[in-house]
XYZ file of C-alpha atoms in Angstrom:
668
model
C 114.926 113.841 149.004
C 116.481 115.489 152.083
C 113.031 116.268 153.449
C 111.933 112.618 153.068
C 115.162 111.446 154.692
C 114.903 113.847 157.643
C 111.142 113.355 158.164
C 111.134 110.139 160.245
C 114.330 111.078 162.090
C 114.568 112.846 165.425
C 115.226 116.551 165.256
C 118.852 116.288 166.401
C 119.651 113.697 163.731
C 117.886 115.633 160.979
C 119.653 118.877 161.941
C 123.058 117.158 161.993
C 122.468 115.563 158.570
C 121.560 118.972 157.171
C 124.809 120.355 158.579
C 126.710 117.472 156.948
C 125.040 118.276 153.618
C 126.181 121.897 153.862
C 129.723 120.822 154.752
C 129.780 118.388 151.807
C 128.688 121.157 149.417
C 131.569 123.282 150.718
C 134.155 120.518 150.488
C 133.168 118.794 147.217
C 134.515 121.481 144.793
C 137.958 121.134 146.413
C 138.259 117.450 145.510
C 139.440 118.433 142.010
C 142.715 119.920 143.330
C 143.273 118.300 146.735
C 145.694 115.375 147.058
C 143.950 112.044 146.627
C 144.630 110.972 150.210
C 143.053 114.194 151.509
C 139.874 113.715 149.468
C 139.640 110.101 150.643
C 140.124 111.182 154.287
C 137.398 113.816 153.963
C 134.910 111.385 152.382
C 135.559 108.631 154.932
C 135.247 111.089 157.829
C 131.940 112.437 156.518
C 130.601 108.887 156.124
C 131.786 108.064 159.650
C 130.027 111.140 161.037
C 126.807 110.296 159.156
C 126.887 106.729 160.517
C 127.379 108.043 164.066
C 124.373 110.316 163.601
C 122.043 107.665 162.147
C 123.013 105.016 164.692
C 122.995 107.400 167.650
C 126.534 106.416 168.689
C 128.877 108.488 170.816
C 131.411 110.795 169.174
C 135.041 109.596 169.187
C 137.103 110.682 172.208
C 139.745 113.398 172.072
C 142.601 110.919 172.607
C 141.669 109.369 169.232
C 141.002 112.597 167.320
C 144.216 114.332 168.385
C 146.728 111.833 166.896
C 144.613 111.498 163.724
C 144.682 115.287 163.293
C 148.446 115.438 163.881
C 149.016 112.672 161.323
C 146.914 114.572 158.805
C 148.923 117.775 159.355
C 152.099 115.755 158.921
C 150.729 114.412 155.660
C 150.125 117.975 154.476
C 153.736 118.890 155.252
C 155.117 115.803 153.511
C 152.964 116.492 150.465
C 153.880 120.199 150.044
C 157.126 120.455 152.066
C 155.620 123.513 153.775
C 152.596 124.553 155.807
C 152.470 128.014 154.229
C 150.919 129.024 150.943
C 147.627 128.584 149.173
C 147.615 124.838 148.533
C 148.701 123.622 151.993
C 146.507 126.261 153.636
C 143.357 125.145 151.815
C 144.200 121.490 152.451
C 144.558 122.103 156.192
C 141.271 124.038 156.276
C 139.397 121.169 154.621
C 140.820 118.696 157.123
C 140.106 121.046 160.036
C 136.454 121.422 159.003
C 136.068 117.667 158.541
C 137.601 116.760 161.914
C 135.586 119.465 163.674
C 132.418 117.598 162.645
C 133.598 114.777 164.922
C 134.091 117.120 167.861
C 130.693 118.829 168.278
C 129.810 118.567 171.962
C 128.172 121.966 172.550
C 125.892 124.365 170.689
C 128.886 126.634 170.208
C 130.641 123.934 168.135
C 127.754 123.864 165.661
C 128.224 127.538 164.837
C 132.002 127.140 164.644
C 131.450 124.540 161.920
C 129.027 126.821 160.063
C 131.323 129.858 160.188
C 134.329 127.761 159.203
C 132.286 126.489 156.252
C 131.572 130.055 155.160
C 135.277 130.860 155.326
C 136.344 127.739 153.412
C 133.673 128.469 150.805
C 135.544 131.633 149.821
C 138.641 129.643 148.908
C 136.797 128.174 145.900
C 137.545 131.465 144.149
C 141.249 130.609 144.288
C 140.631 127.940 141.670
C 137.627 129.026 139.654
C 135.758 132.291 139.234
C 133.281 131.098 136.612
C 129.515 131.568 136.595
C 128.792 127.900 137.519
C 131.146 128.230 140.486
C 129.329 131.361 141.670
C 125.941 129.639 141.257
C 127.146 126.633 143.251
C 128.445 128.915 146.003
C 125.092 130.726 146.208
C 123.285 127.398 146.603
C 125.780 126.403 149.309
C 125.273 129.704 151.157
C 121.502 129.144 151.168
C 121.922 125.634 152.619
C 124.321 126.936 155.283
C 121.911 129.759 156.172
C 119.055 127.254 156.421
C 121.240 125.159 158.734
C 122.043 128.189 160.860
C 118.344 129.101 161.070
C 117.469 125.517 162.008
C 119.649 125.638 165.124
C 117.862 128.823 166.279
C 114.459 127.160 166.705
C 113.605 126.160 170.287
C 110.153 124.670 169.620
C 108.619 123.080 166.548
C 110.782 123.286 163.428
C 109.168 124.196 160.086
C 109.624 121.834 157.137
C 112.948 121.915 155.328
C 111.412 123.579 152.283
C 110.170 126.433 154.478
C 113.607 126.900 156.032
C 115.257 126.937 152.601
C 112.777 129.577 151.433
C 113.549 131.666 154.521
C 117.296 131.334 153.886
C 116.749 132.351 150.255
C 114.861 135.451 151.377
C 117.679 136.329 153.782
C 120.167 135.971 150.923
C 118.053 138.117 148.587
C 117.682 140.808 151.258
C 121.464 140.928 151.709
C 122.229 140.749 147.963
C 121.482 144.454 147.173
C 123.771 145.569 149.995
C 126.469 143.205 148.718
C 126.046 144.548 145.177
C 126.277 148.125 146.466
C 129.484 147.327 148.347
C 130.890 145.572 145.276
C 130.226 148.633 143.118
C 131.170 151.397 145.516
C 133.617 150.053 148.116
C 137.186 151.174 147.328
C 139.049 148.412 145.534
C 142.722 147.573 145.800
C 144.978 146.645 142.915
C 146.006 142.982 142.853
C 144.727 139.993 144.818
C 143.221 140.358 148.288
C 145.354 137.559 149.729
C 148.934 137.484 148.511
C 150.042 134.095 149.774
C 153.769 133.313 149.741
C 155.106 130.875 147.215
C 152.006 130.921 145.025
C 152.961 131.021 141.364
C 150.411 131.380 138.659
C 148.843 128.124 137.642
C 150.119 126.472 134.502
C 148.195 127.615 131.481
C 148.406 126.738 127.849
C 149.713 129.695 125.861
C 152.101 131.195 123.379
C 155.792 130.634 124.018
C 158.775 132.771 122.989
C 160.378 129.759 121.273
C 159.215 127.584 118.391
C 160.190 124.049 117.451
C 158.406 121.491 115.253
C 155.222 120.457 117.051
C 154.893 123.428 119.422
C 152.077 125.131 117.529
C 150.248 121.907 116.692
C 150.026 121.189 120.440
C 148.301 124.543 120.955
C 145.923 123.792 118.090
C 144.341 121.058 120.213
C 143.316 123.543 122.941
C 139.968 125.348 122.876
C 141.024 127.597 125.757
C 140.323 131.293 125.144
C 143.484 133.356 124.571
C 141.794 136.764 124.345
C 138.699 138.557 123.093
C 138.685 141.611 120.842
C 136.056 144.160 119.885
C 136.297 146.712 117.076
C 134.767 150.147 117.446
C 133.852 150.328 113.767
C 133.900 147.923 110.872
C 136.164 144.947 111.559
C 138.853 143.841 109.108
C 138.256 140.734 107.044
C 139.141 137.364 108.524
C 142.298 137.002 106.422
C 143.596 140.326 107.781
C 143.313 139.339 111.455
C 146.965 138.635 112.224
C 147.507 139.129 115.966
C 151.234 139.701 116.273
C 153.171 138.360 119.267
C 156.746 137.112 119.796
C 159.216 137.579 116.925
C 161.756 134.755 116.584
C 165.021 135.614 114.854
C 167.604 133.152 116.214
C 167.810 129.609 114.830
C 170.106 126.918 116.212
C 169.239 124.159 113.758
C 166.236 122.936 115.750
C 164.525 125.777 117.625
C 163.631 129.359 116.789
C 163.934 131.842 119.654
C 163.837 135.545 120.410
C 166.769 137.917 120.416
C 166.562 140.112 123.479
C 166.951 143.780 122.591
C 166.414 147.078 124.440
C 162.866 148.380 124.658
C 161.645 151.618 123.149
C 159.244 153.662 125.237
C 155.945 154.253 123.511
C 155.140 157.527 121.889
C 158.721 158.598 121.203
C 160.041 160.082 117.981
C 162.170 156.987 117.531
C 159.022 154.905 117.220
C 157.702 157.190 114.490
C 160.920 156.557 112.596
C 160.270 152.822 112.823
C 156.666 152.789 111.570
C 154.767 154.707 108.907
C 151.012 154.151 108.951
C 148.668 154.599 106.013
C 144.949 154.221 105.477
C 141.928 154.587 107.748
C 142.729 153.756 111.385
C 140.915 150.790 112.952
C 140.494 151.209 116.748
C 139.882 148.100 118.832
C 139.998 146.746 122.374
C 141.543 143.473 123.568
C 140.809 141.590 126.793
C 143.733 139.225 127.367
C 143.028 136.199 129.549
C 145.212 135.565 132.646
C 148.549 133.827 132.230
C 152.184 134.562 132.938
C 152.942 136.354 129.697
C 154.746 139.493 128.669
C 153.490 139.980 125.127
C 150.521 142.095 124.105
C 148.876 140.505 121.090
C 147.979 143.277 118.663
C 146.943 143.473 115.039
C 150.256 143.638 113.207
C 152.123 146.926 113.411
C 149.418 148.601 115.513
C 149.992 151.829 117.344
C 151.000 151.767 121.019
C 148.792 149.700 123.309
C 147.100 151.624 126.127
C 145.942 149.940 129.315
C 144.070 151.655 132.143
C 145.616 149.368 134.746
C 149.124 148.900 133.301
C 149.607 152.206 131.494
C 151.580 152.110 128.289
C 153.710 149.168 127.338
C 156.858 149.178 125.260
C 158.190 148.120 121.866
C 161.137 145.884 121.250
C 163.398 146.711 118.333
C 161.558 143.974 116.406
C 158.294 145.865 116.987
C 156.874 143.425 119.523
C 154.622 145.060 122.106
C 155.333 144.039 125.699
C 154.574 144.940 129.278
C 157.540 145.719 131.488
C 157.020 142.660 133.741
C 155.131 139.398 133.187
C 151.522 139.680 134.315
C 149.254 136.842 135.488
C 145.921 138.636 135.591
C 143.327 139.538 133.004
C 144.367 142.662 131.093
C 142.345 145.032 128.937
C 144.077 147.373 126.493
C 143.273 149.349 123.375
C 145.117 149.781 120.110
C 144.776 151.309 116.657
C 145.633 149.318 113.531
C 146.084 150.510 109.966
C 145.389 148.517 106.810
C 148.707 149.603 105.289
C 152.074 150.407 106.795
C 155.810 150.523 106.179
C 157.863 148.995 108.983
C 161.551 149.703 109.630
C 162.325 150.702 106.061
C 165.507 152.547 107.014
C 167.513 149.630 108.392
C 171.168 149.546 107.401
C 172.949 146.429 105.998
C 174.718 146.022 109.331
C 171.395 146.030 111.192
C 169.895 143.549 108.748
C 172.735 141.081 109.161
C 171.237 139.305 112.162
C 168.184 138.357 110.069
C 170.459 136.628 107.565
C 172.325 134.411 110.023
C 172.067 130.623 109.675
C 173.729 127.837 111.683
C 176.655 126.200 109.955
C 176.609 122.588 108.791
C 172.860 122.086 108.386
C 170.433 121.470 105.499
C 172.714 121.221 102.393
C 169.827 120.491 100.009
C 168.022 123.650 101.087
C 171.169 125.684 100.482
C 171.452 124.263 96.924
C 167.805 125.130 96.233
C 168.388 128.622 97.674
C 171.261 129.088 95.218
C 168.782 128.625 92.366
C 166.496 131.216 93.920
C 169.453 133.591 94.279
C 170.035 133.353 90.538
C 166.348 134.059 89.883
C 166.453 136.974 92.305
C 169.497 138.469 90.574
C 167.744 138.249 87.213
C 164.156 139.247 88.071
C 164.213 140.731 91.571
C 163.040 139.882 95.077
C 159.381 139.378 94.168
C 160.246 136.701 91.620
C 162.227 134.687 94.178
C 159.371 135.018 96.684
C 156.797 133.949 94.116
C 158.849 130.896 93.092
C 159.256 129.749 96.693
C 155.555 130.218 97.470
C 154.592 128.389 94.298
C 156.750 125.453 95.408
C 154.933 125.382 98.752
C 151.557 125.662 97.037
C 152.168 122.744 94.681
C 154.062 120.261 96.809
C 152.928 120.556 100.430
C 150.083 119.341 102.630
C 148.665 120.947 105.777
C 148.319 118.510 108.702
C 148.350 118.391 112.496
C 150.239 115.081 112.467
C 153.487 115.672 110.595
C 156.331 113.179 110.515
C 159.213 113.459 112.957
C 162.221 115.345 111.625
C 165.904 114.601 112.188
C 169.065 116.698 112.316
C 168.560 118.413 108.946
C 164.949 119.241 109.749
C 164.468 121.830 106.987
C 165.876 119.504 104.319
C 163.670 116.625 105.410
C 160.580 118.822 105.509
C 161.154 120.596 102.167
C 162.172 117.566 100.141
C 160.996 114.410 101.927
C 157.906 114.613 104.174
C 156.327 117.821 102.749
C 153.581 117.658 105.387
C 153.395 120.018 108.298
C 151.705 122.666 110.378
C 152.205 126.415 110.377
C 155.472 126.300 112.373
C 156.968 123.938 109.784
C 155.997 126.211 106.901
C 157.094 129.463 108.575
C 160.397 128.104 109.902
C 161.385 126.440 106.615
C 160.369 129.487 104.573
C 162.405 131.899 106.706
C 165.411 129.566 106.504
C 165.035 129.431 102.726
C 164.718 133.210 102.410
C 167.829 133.809 104.509
C 169.758 131.311 102.394
C 168.529 133.213 99.315
C 169.914 136.462 100.741
C 166.659 138.078 101.910
C 166.435 139.155 105.586
C 163.591 137.220 107.182
C 162.219 136.305 110.608
C 159.466 134.153 112.131
C 156.480 135.862 113.752
C 154.190 133.965 116.108
C 150.791 134.957 117.388
C 147.225 134.176 116.424
C 145.323 134.334 113.182
C 141.613 134.939 112.815
C 138.986 134.702 115.512
C 135.322 133.769 115.810
C 132.780 136.595 115.789
C 130.098 136.208 118.435
C 126.949 137.824 116.977
C 125.433 138.156 120.458
C 127.922 140.672 121.896
C 130.055 141.596 118.865
C 133.326 140.274 120.325
C 135.854 138.181 118.420
C 136.938 135.157 120.446
C 140.523 134.092 119.730
C 141.395 130.661 121.109
C 144.660 128.839 121.576
C 143.676 126.731 118.566
C 144.047 129.928 116.496
C 147.785 130.026 117.286
C 149.743 130.660 114.118
C 153.231 131.345 112.786
C 154.147 133.273 109.659
C 157.167 135.076 108.239
C 158.229 138.638 107.639
C 160.667 139.418 104.831
C 162.516 142.718 104.444
C 161.971 143.855 100.840
C 164.043 147.000 100.589
C 163.886 150.594 101.810
C 160.634 151.283 99.974
C 158.655 148.454 101.556
C 160.408 147.422 104.783
C 159.152 144.332 106.582
C 156.366 142.589 104.667
C 154.234 139.749 105.913
C 154.537 136.558 103.848
C 152.463 133.618 105.075
C 153.426 130.304 103.429
C 150.548 128.573 105.221
C 148.147 130.736 103.220
C 149.712 129.329 100.041
C 149.346 125.704 101.214
C 145.951 125.925 103.001
C 144.209 129.217 102.151
C 141.027 128.005 103.872
C 142.919 128.123 107.208
C 143.329 131.881 106.787
C 139.896 132.577 105.306
C 137.949 130.632 107.947
C 139.501 128.700 110.834
C 141.481 125.622 111.781
C 138.240 123.736 112.541
C 137.073 124.241 108.949
C 140.468 123.230 107.569
C 140.893 120.138 109.756
C 137.394 119.108 110.938
C 137.452 117.018 114.067
C 136.406 113.406 113.820
C 133.291 113.104 115.971
C 132.588 109.896 117.911
C 130.303 107.384 116.280
C 126.712 108.611 116.367
C 127.658 112.251 117.108
C 128.591 113.360 113.596
C 125.351 115.323 113.256
C 125.960 117.109 116.568
C 129.507 118.034 115.508
C 128.110 119.422 112.257
C 125.614 121.546 114.204
C 128.461 122.965 116.301
C 130.322 124.100 113.167
C 127.192 125.570 111.538
C 126.922 129.090 112.951
C 123.185 129.287 112.169
C 122.282 126.134 114.100
C 120.577 126.148 117.483
C 123.657 124.586 119.076
C 125.927 127.333 117.762
C 123.481 130.014 118.937
C 123.420 128.475 122.398
C 127.221 128.349 122.411
C 127.411 132.019 121.376
C 124.961 132.967 124.132
C 126.990 131.162 126.792
C 130.209 132.706 125.476
C 128.675 136.204 125.570
C 127.486 135.623 129.132
C 130.960 134.474 130.194
C 132.515 137.499 128.495
C 130.126 139.881 130.286
C 130.974 138.141 133.567
C 134.682 138.624 132.855
C 134.300 142.252 131.769
C 132.036 143.524 134.552
C 132.660 141.208 137.517
C 136.105 139.632 137.371
C 137.756 142.632 135.716
C 136.084 145.279 137.873
C 139.385 146.831 138.937
C 140.043 150.210 140.617
C 140.318 152.068 137.312
C 137.117 150.573 135.958
C 135.376 151.343 139.252
C 136.441 154.989 139.167
C 135.399 155.309 135.531
C 132.003 153.709 136.234
C 131.328 155.899 139.283
C 132.295 159.043 137.348
C 129.885 158.112 134.560
C 127.187 157.313 137.123
C 127.714 160.664 138.839
C 127.593 162.507 135.524
C 124.367 160.728 134.582
C 122.527 161.545 137.822
C 124.227 164.775 138.790
C 125.691 165.609 142.187
C 122.360 165.695 144.039
C 120.136 163.451 141.994
C 121.969 160.239 142.737
C 121.715 160.509 146.562
C 118.086 161.626 146.195
C 117.274 158.689 143.927
C 118.952 156.224 146.291
C 117.087 157.747 149.262
C 113.764 157.523 147.407
C 114.384 153.904 146.470
C 115.390 153.064 150.045
C 112.297 154.786 151.447
C 110.030 152.950 149.020
C 111.558 149.625 149.989
C 111.073 150.395 153.684
C 107.424 151.393 153.119
C 106.719 148.215 151.174
C 108.353 146.080 153.830
C 106.438 147.900 156.582
C 103.136 147.337 154.778
C 103.889 143.653 154.335
C 104.910 143.381 157.995
C 101.634 145.005 159.141
C 99.622 142.626 156.990
C 101.564 139.686 158.329
C 100.829 140.636 161.968
C 97.230 139.353 161.686
C 97.474 135.526 161.555
C 93.864 135.259 160.333
C 94.616 137.449 157.293
C 97.880 135.587 156.663
C 96.034 132.250 156.602
C 93.337 133.691 154.294
C 95.937 134.999 151.828
C 97.584 131.556 151.751
C 94.154 129.968 151.156
C 93.457 132.315 148.231
C 96.814 131.372 146.676
C 95.810 127.723 147.076
C 92.511 128.351 145.262
C 94.369 130.118 142.458
C 96.373 126.938 141.868
C 93.041 125.142 141.413
C 92.013 127.739 138.803
C 89.694 129.717 141.086
C 90.688 133.366 141.419
C 89.088 135.414 144.205
C 87.428 138.623 143.051
C 88.500 141.814 144.888
C 84.952 142.389 146.268
C 84.153 138.738 146.994
C 83.493 137.668 150.587
C 84.050 134.260 152.190
C 80.423 133.100 151.849
C 80.172 133.732 148.096
C 83.642 132.270 147.670
C 82.504 129.120 149.528
C 79.629 128.710 147.048
C 82.114 128.745 144.158
C 84.403 126.299 145.995
C 81.523 123.792 146.262
C 81.361 123.754 142.451
C 84.914 122.386 142.200
C 85.555 118.693 141.666
C 87.506 117.744 144.786
C 87.729 114.832 147.247
C 85.133 115.055 149.982
C 87.742 115.513 152.745
C 89.384 118.435 150.950
C 85.987 120.001 150.106
C 84.942 119.796 153.756
C 88.253 121.347 154.874
C 87.960 124.228 152.377
C 84.358 125.117 153.193
C 85.073 124.740 156.907
C 88.030 127.099 156.541
C 85.884 129.784 154.875
C 83.125 129.480 157.486
C 85.605 129.741 160.354
C 87.418 132.634 158.652
C 84.154 134.574 158.313
C 83.343 133.996 161.966
C 86.807 135.049 163.161
C 87.130 138.029 160.834
C 83.683 139.552 161.227
C 82.233 138.004 164.404
C 84.916 138.360 167.108
C 87.019 141.443 167.980
C 90.061 139.201 168.612
C 90.487 135.624 167.450
C 91.313 133.101 170.219
C 94.582 131.200 169.837
C 92.886 127.804 169.654
C 90.637 129.007 166.815
C 93.664 130.337 164.891
C 95.323 126.954 165.308
C 92.140 125.276 164.002
C 92.099 127.679 161.046
C 95.694 126.771 160.165
C 94.865 123.084 160.575
C 92.002 123.411 158.071
C 94.388 125.218 155.727
C 96.843 122.304 155.878
C 94.000 119.828 155.241
C 92.945 121.911 152.241
C 96.392 121.487 150.756
């Protein structure tokens, strides 16, 4: 379309429109996060500049541009209350590039716009580092390179398609050097540009508090929380409890953490807290970026180890944390065990905080707990647990749209509404257990995960957020997981939330929604392939940190040896140079270059030239093709002239070469 648009235009107009296209490709991705007035200003300015170009009008004078630019900078300050930082900086750059398009009076200004476009293009990575973003940036680079090449021509300009092909070749030539620098250039820890006042963007994620409705809000998000890969056989779906914040304080409405000192990993005190049994299960977790402090691990795993962060720490409630909140992607390893005993040696004084309840709330729950206390005194802790779980199993319904609860939220949930999500079940169950006399606490995290058969990773999404309870069952058993949601909706634990509460698809798309849930369907396979590609991008590109670089280079050196790697690189470089030199020598003869292009043209018509076939015999075969008379005459004339120039004259005259190329164009 661009070629058709630029064809009838003068060269200056066509070149300027191509520059505007490149600038638009640079600016368009920023519209999603720029203020609305900035996006409108950019679009109107680009339309104004295009109209000036098409109509051949004069550019606006400086006395008009200067106050407009100052007003725009003032708008940036009023919008952000500062001119420093990522957001105001990117906004000013977009406006600067746009206004510069109205102030191109010399050849130098054209290249200023191009180089400024390259610089602004990099800022897209502030907002997205996905594969589609990278692909869009590559396409933009090729258009900008084609624009830069266009301004270098002093005579006739090749067609736009030819210039785009040349820019693509330039990009492909530079790509291996860029890849080599990416792999081998020393990397620094943290972001390249640490701009002041830039906090991490708001992300959906697990909180360290829980109130009715908090988990159900997360259940609506398909955002990836983390990915995990097991080195051996993976546990069953119902065993995938990814433990996060532990909530022990309740104020009548909200559950929250109790801040306690941290235990350093690997100490003897930790070994006193946990006793592991059974075959160890090693695994690796890649946690997505977000301002979080918790390391989500399979419950009661051994210490997490991270190459970039080192070892984390335990809280006295056996949460695993990093020392300071991190907002970048983190990879760490852990070892889980199918059986364990956690904190079995706690004293009655230590257990007291897990028995505390706020005064003056939920009288009906306290009366029901008194009945369970009697049962517990007669038949033991397990009998009281079983009775409570049986009550949940018989009377309750699992839903994402529970009723609103009042002051006595536990009473209303247990005896009136009886419909809720995992936070309702876990919070009410822990309250009931404490009222019965059993130490209990709420544990939040994630449950389950979707296995991607393409790369073997489990994808855990925010919709897998879950809450359950832990009950202390004496010095022989310690803290034991009890999940009341599993009693109410066991399919949620065995499969996923999507299988428990299938989404209502729009009218006419029910079949497509069913394909998405069927893991053997073509749609699911495509989704798994895209997810695996995104995971590989995250693992090897976005998470290529200094430690991973050093590890990769050590493995590469060990594979090739100390001398083999430089020798291999030198051999590859020499081969590339020889191939390029051979192609350059062949390209020096314009007669041969035209003949090679003609042979490629014949191949598209289904006529392949034999290696020992000359132009005369090839012309006889061309005459057998069914072609328009003008094209047949051009093709046979080309072969006759080629034979005369190649074998009749020691050096082809320039006018005959031009005629040969003209016949080639007519043959096309």
